[in-house]
Short mmCIF file of C-alpha atoms in Angstrom, two decimals:
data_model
loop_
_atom_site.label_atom_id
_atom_site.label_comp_id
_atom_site.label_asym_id
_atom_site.label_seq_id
_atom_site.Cartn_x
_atom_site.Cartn_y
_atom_site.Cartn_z
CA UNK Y 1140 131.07 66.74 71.59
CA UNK Y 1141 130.84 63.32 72.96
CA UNK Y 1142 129.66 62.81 76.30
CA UNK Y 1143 133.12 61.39 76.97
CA UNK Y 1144 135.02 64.49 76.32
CA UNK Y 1145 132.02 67.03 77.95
CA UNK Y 1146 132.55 64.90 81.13
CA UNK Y 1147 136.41 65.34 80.90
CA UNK Y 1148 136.13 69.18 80.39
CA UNK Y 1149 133.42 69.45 83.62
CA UNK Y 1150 136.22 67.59 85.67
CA UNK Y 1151 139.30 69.46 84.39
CA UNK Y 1152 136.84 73.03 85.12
CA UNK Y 1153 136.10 71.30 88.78
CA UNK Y 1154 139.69 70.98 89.41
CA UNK Y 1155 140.51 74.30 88.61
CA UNK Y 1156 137.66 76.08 90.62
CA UNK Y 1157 138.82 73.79 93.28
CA UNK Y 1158 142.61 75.10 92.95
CA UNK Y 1159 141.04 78.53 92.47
CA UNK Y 1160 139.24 78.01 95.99
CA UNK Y 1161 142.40 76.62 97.49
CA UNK Y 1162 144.48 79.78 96.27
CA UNK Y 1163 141.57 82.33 97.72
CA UNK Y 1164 142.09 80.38 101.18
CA UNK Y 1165 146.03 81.10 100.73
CA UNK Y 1166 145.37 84.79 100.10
CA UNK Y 1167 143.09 85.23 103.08
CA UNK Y 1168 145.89 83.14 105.56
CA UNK Y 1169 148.60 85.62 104.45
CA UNK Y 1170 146.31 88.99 103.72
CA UNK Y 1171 143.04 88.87 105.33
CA UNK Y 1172 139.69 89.39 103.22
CA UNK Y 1173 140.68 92.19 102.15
CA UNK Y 1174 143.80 90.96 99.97
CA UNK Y 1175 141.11 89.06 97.79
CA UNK Y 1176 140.82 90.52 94.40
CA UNK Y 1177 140.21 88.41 91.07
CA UNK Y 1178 144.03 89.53 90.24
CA UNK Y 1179 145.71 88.37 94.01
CA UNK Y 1180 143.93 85.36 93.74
CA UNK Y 1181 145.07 84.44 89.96
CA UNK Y 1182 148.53 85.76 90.87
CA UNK Y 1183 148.40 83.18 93.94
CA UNK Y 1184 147.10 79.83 91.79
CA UNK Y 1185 149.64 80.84 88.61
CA UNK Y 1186 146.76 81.34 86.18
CA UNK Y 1187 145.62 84.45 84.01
CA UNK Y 1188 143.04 86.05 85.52
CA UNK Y 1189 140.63 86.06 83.33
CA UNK Y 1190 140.38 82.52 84.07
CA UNK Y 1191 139.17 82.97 87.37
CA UNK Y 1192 136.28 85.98 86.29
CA UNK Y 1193 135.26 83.00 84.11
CA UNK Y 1194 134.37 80.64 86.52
CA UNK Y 1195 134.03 83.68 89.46
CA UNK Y 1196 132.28 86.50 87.66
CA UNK Y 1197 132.36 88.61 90.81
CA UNK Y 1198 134.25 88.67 93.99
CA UNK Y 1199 130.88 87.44 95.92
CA UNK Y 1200 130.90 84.46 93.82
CA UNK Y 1201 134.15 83.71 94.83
CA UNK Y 1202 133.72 84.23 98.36
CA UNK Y 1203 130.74 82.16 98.86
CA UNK Y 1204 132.20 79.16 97.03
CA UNK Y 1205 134.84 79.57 99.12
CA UNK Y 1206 132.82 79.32 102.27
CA UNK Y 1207 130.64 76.80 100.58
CA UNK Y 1208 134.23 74.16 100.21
CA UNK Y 1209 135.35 75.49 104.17
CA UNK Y 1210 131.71 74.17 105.12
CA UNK Y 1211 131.44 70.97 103.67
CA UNK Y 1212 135.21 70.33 104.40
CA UNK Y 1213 134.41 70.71 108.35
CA UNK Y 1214 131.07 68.86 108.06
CA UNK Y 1215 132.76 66.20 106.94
CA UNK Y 1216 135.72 66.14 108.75
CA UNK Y 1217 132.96 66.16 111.89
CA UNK Y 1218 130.52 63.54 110.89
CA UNK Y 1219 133.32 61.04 110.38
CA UNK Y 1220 134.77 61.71 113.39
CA UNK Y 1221 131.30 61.11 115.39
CA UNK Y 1222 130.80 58.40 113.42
CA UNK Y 1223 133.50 56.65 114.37
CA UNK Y 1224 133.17 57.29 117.87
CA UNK Y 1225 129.41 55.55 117.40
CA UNK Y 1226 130.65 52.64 116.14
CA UNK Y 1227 133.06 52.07 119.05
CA UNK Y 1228 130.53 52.86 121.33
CA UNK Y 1229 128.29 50.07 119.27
CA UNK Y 1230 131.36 47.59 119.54
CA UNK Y 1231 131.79 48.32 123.07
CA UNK Y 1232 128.50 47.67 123.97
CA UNK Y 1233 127.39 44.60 121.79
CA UNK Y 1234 130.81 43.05 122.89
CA UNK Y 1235 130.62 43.64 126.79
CA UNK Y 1236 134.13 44.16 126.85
CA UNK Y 1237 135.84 47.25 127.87
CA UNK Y 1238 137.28 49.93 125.26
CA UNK Y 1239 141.09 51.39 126.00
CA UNK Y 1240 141.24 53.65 122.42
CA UNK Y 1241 140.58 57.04 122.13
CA UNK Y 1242 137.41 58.61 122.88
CA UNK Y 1243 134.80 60.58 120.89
CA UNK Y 1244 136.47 63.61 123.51
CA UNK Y 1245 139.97 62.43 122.92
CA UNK Y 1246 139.20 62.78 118.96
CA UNK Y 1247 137.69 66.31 119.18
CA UNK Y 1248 139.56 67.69 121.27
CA UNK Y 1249 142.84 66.67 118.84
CA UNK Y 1250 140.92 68.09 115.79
CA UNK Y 1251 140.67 71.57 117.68
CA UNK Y 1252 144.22 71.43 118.99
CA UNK Y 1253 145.47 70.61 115.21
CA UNK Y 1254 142.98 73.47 113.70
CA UNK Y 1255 144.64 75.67 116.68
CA UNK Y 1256 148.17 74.59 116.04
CA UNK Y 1257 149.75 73.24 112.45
CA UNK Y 1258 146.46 74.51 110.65
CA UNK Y 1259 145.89 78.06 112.72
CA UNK Y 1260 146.15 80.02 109.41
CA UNK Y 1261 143.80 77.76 107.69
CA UNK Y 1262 141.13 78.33 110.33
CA UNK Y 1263 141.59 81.93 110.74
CA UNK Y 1264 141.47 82.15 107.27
CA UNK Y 1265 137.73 80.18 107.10
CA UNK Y 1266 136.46 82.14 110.75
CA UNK Y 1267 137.73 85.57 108.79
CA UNK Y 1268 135.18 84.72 105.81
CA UNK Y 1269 133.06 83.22 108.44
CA UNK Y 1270 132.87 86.54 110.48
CA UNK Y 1271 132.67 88.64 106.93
CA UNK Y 1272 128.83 86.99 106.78
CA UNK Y 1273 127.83 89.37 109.48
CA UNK Y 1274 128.16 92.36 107.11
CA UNK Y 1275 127.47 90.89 103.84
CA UNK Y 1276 124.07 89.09 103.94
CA UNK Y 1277 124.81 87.39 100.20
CA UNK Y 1278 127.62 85.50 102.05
CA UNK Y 1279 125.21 84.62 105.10
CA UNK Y 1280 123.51 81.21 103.42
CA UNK Y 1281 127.24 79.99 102.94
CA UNK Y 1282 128.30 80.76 106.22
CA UNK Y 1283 125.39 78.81 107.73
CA UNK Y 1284 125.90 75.81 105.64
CA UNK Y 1285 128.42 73.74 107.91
CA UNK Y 1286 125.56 73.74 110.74
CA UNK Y 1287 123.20 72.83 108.42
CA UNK Y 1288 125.16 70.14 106.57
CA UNK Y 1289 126.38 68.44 110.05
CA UNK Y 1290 122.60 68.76 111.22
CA UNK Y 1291 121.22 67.05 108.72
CA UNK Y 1292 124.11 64.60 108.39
CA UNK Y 1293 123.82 63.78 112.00
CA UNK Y 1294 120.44 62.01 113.17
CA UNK Y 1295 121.20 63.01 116.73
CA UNK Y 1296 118.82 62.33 119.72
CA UNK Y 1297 118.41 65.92 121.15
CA UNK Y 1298 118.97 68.26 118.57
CA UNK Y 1299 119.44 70.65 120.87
CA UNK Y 1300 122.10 69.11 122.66
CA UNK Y 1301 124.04 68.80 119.45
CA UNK Y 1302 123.73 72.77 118.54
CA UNK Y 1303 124.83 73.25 122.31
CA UNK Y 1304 128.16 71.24 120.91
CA UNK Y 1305 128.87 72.70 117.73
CA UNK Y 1306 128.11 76.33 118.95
CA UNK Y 1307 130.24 75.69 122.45
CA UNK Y 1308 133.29 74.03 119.58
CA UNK Y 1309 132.75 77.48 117.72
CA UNK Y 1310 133.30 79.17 120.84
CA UNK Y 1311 136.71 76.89 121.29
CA UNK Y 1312 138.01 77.84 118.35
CA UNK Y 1313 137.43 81.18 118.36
CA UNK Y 1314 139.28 82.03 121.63
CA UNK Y 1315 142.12 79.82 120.65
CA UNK Y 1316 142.36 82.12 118.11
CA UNK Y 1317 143.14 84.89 120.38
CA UNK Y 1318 145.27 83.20 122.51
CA UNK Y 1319 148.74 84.13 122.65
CA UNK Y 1320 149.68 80.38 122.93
CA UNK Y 1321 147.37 77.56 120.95
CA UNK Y 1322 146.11 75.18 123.84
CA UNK Y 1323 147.05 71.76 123.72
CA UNK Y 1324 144.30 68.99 123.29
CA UNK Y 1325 144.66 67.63 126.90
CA UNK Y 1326 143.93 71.39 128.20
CA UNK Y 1327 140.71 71.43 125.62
CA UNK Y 1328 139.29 68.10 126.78
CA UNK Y 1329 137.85 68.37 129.94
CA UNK Y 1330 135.87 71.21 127.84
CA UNK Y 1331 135.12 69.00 125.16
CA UNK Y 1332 133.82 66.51 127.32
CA UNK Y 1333 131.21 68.37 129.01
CA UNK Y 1334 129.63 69.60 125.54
CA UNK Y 1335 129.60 66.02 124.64
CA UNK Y 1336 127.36 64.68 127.91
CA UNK Y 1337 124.67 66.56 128.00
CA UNK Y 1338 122.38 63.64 129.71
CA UNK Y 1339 124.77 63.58 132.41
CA UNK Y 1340 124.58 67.09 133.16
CA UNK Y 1341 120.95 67.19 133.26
CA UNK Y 1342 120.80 64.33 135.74
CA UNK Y 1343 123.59 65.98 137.83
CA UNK Y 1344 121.05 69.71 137.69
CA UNK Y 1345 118.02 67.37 138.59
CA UNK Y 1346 120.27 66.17 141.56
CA UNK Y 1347 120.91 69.43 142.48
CA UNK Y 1348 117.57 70.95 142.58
#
């Protein structure tokens, strides 16, 4: 086999453990956990399913590869988004002129209000295999890789701070979740924008005390 054709099978078996990752997310939106079998899933992407013991010899395997994709999707989907705000902050500043575009607030509190609205079934989907972690330890390494990811993605000042923001954006999501209507991104922002200033509310306690 040349090298060629082995690098052409690795990205047609990629794809299809992608699709196969995709279809266990679509099971979970419309079953819960518990619909995922090696047969619902297979039934879900169209394929036999012995094609998806072959590249998920156990349900486990599945589920953490799953949670693995749902981690590094949101990590990324995060760093750009503080990234960007960084570099208009940078602009802003080395210009000396004022900025009128959305904030680093404005932008995360439209991701939650999106992952609350159009794409609730996505995120209850991940938070359901999220959750599952708590009673399957194998599944706990996965579950933990999104902080971990972002963390070491993000060279932030006060890493502290910054696990302050993602847990208090968990926390966002979570009740949105629950609530009978999604809230809107103007209701999340004044939220937002206090787990994004830490400095500010440490001067304001100082202040105060």
């Amino acid at each position: 086999m040349t090298t060629m054709q082995r690098d052409g099978r690795k990205a047609r078996g990629e794809k299809r453990r992608q699709e196969i990752i995709e279809a266990t997310l679509r099971v979970i939106e419309r079953d819960g956990v518990a619909g995922v079998t090696h047969r619902s899933v297979a039934r879900e992407a169209g394929i036999p399913t012995a094609s998806i013991t072959y590249h998920f010899a156990t349900l486990d395997d599945l589920l953490i590869a799953t949670l693995i994709s749902c981690a590094r999707d949101m990590a990324t989907e995060v760093y750009w988004m503080i990234d960007r705000a960084r570099s208009r902050e940078g602009l802003r500043r080395s210009s000396g002129s004022p900025y009128s575009g959305p904030s680093a607030a404005d932008e995360v509190s439209a991701l939650l209000a999106e992952a609350l609205g159009p794409r609730r079934g996505r995120t209850m989907a991940e938070y359901e295999l999220y959750l599952l972690a708590a009673r399957r330890p194998s599944l706990r390494p996965a579950a933990r890789r999104w902080l971990d990811v972002l963390t070491s993605m993000v060279k932030h000042d006060d890493e502290v701070a910054f696990r302050v923001f993602l847990a208090g954006i968990d926390g966002l999501l979570i009740q949105g979740l629950i609530d009978d209507e999604p809230p809107t991104a103007e209701e999340l922002r004044p939220v937002v924008e206090y787990l994004l200033n830490p400095t500010e509310r440490r001067r304001r306690a100082r202040q105060e005390a």
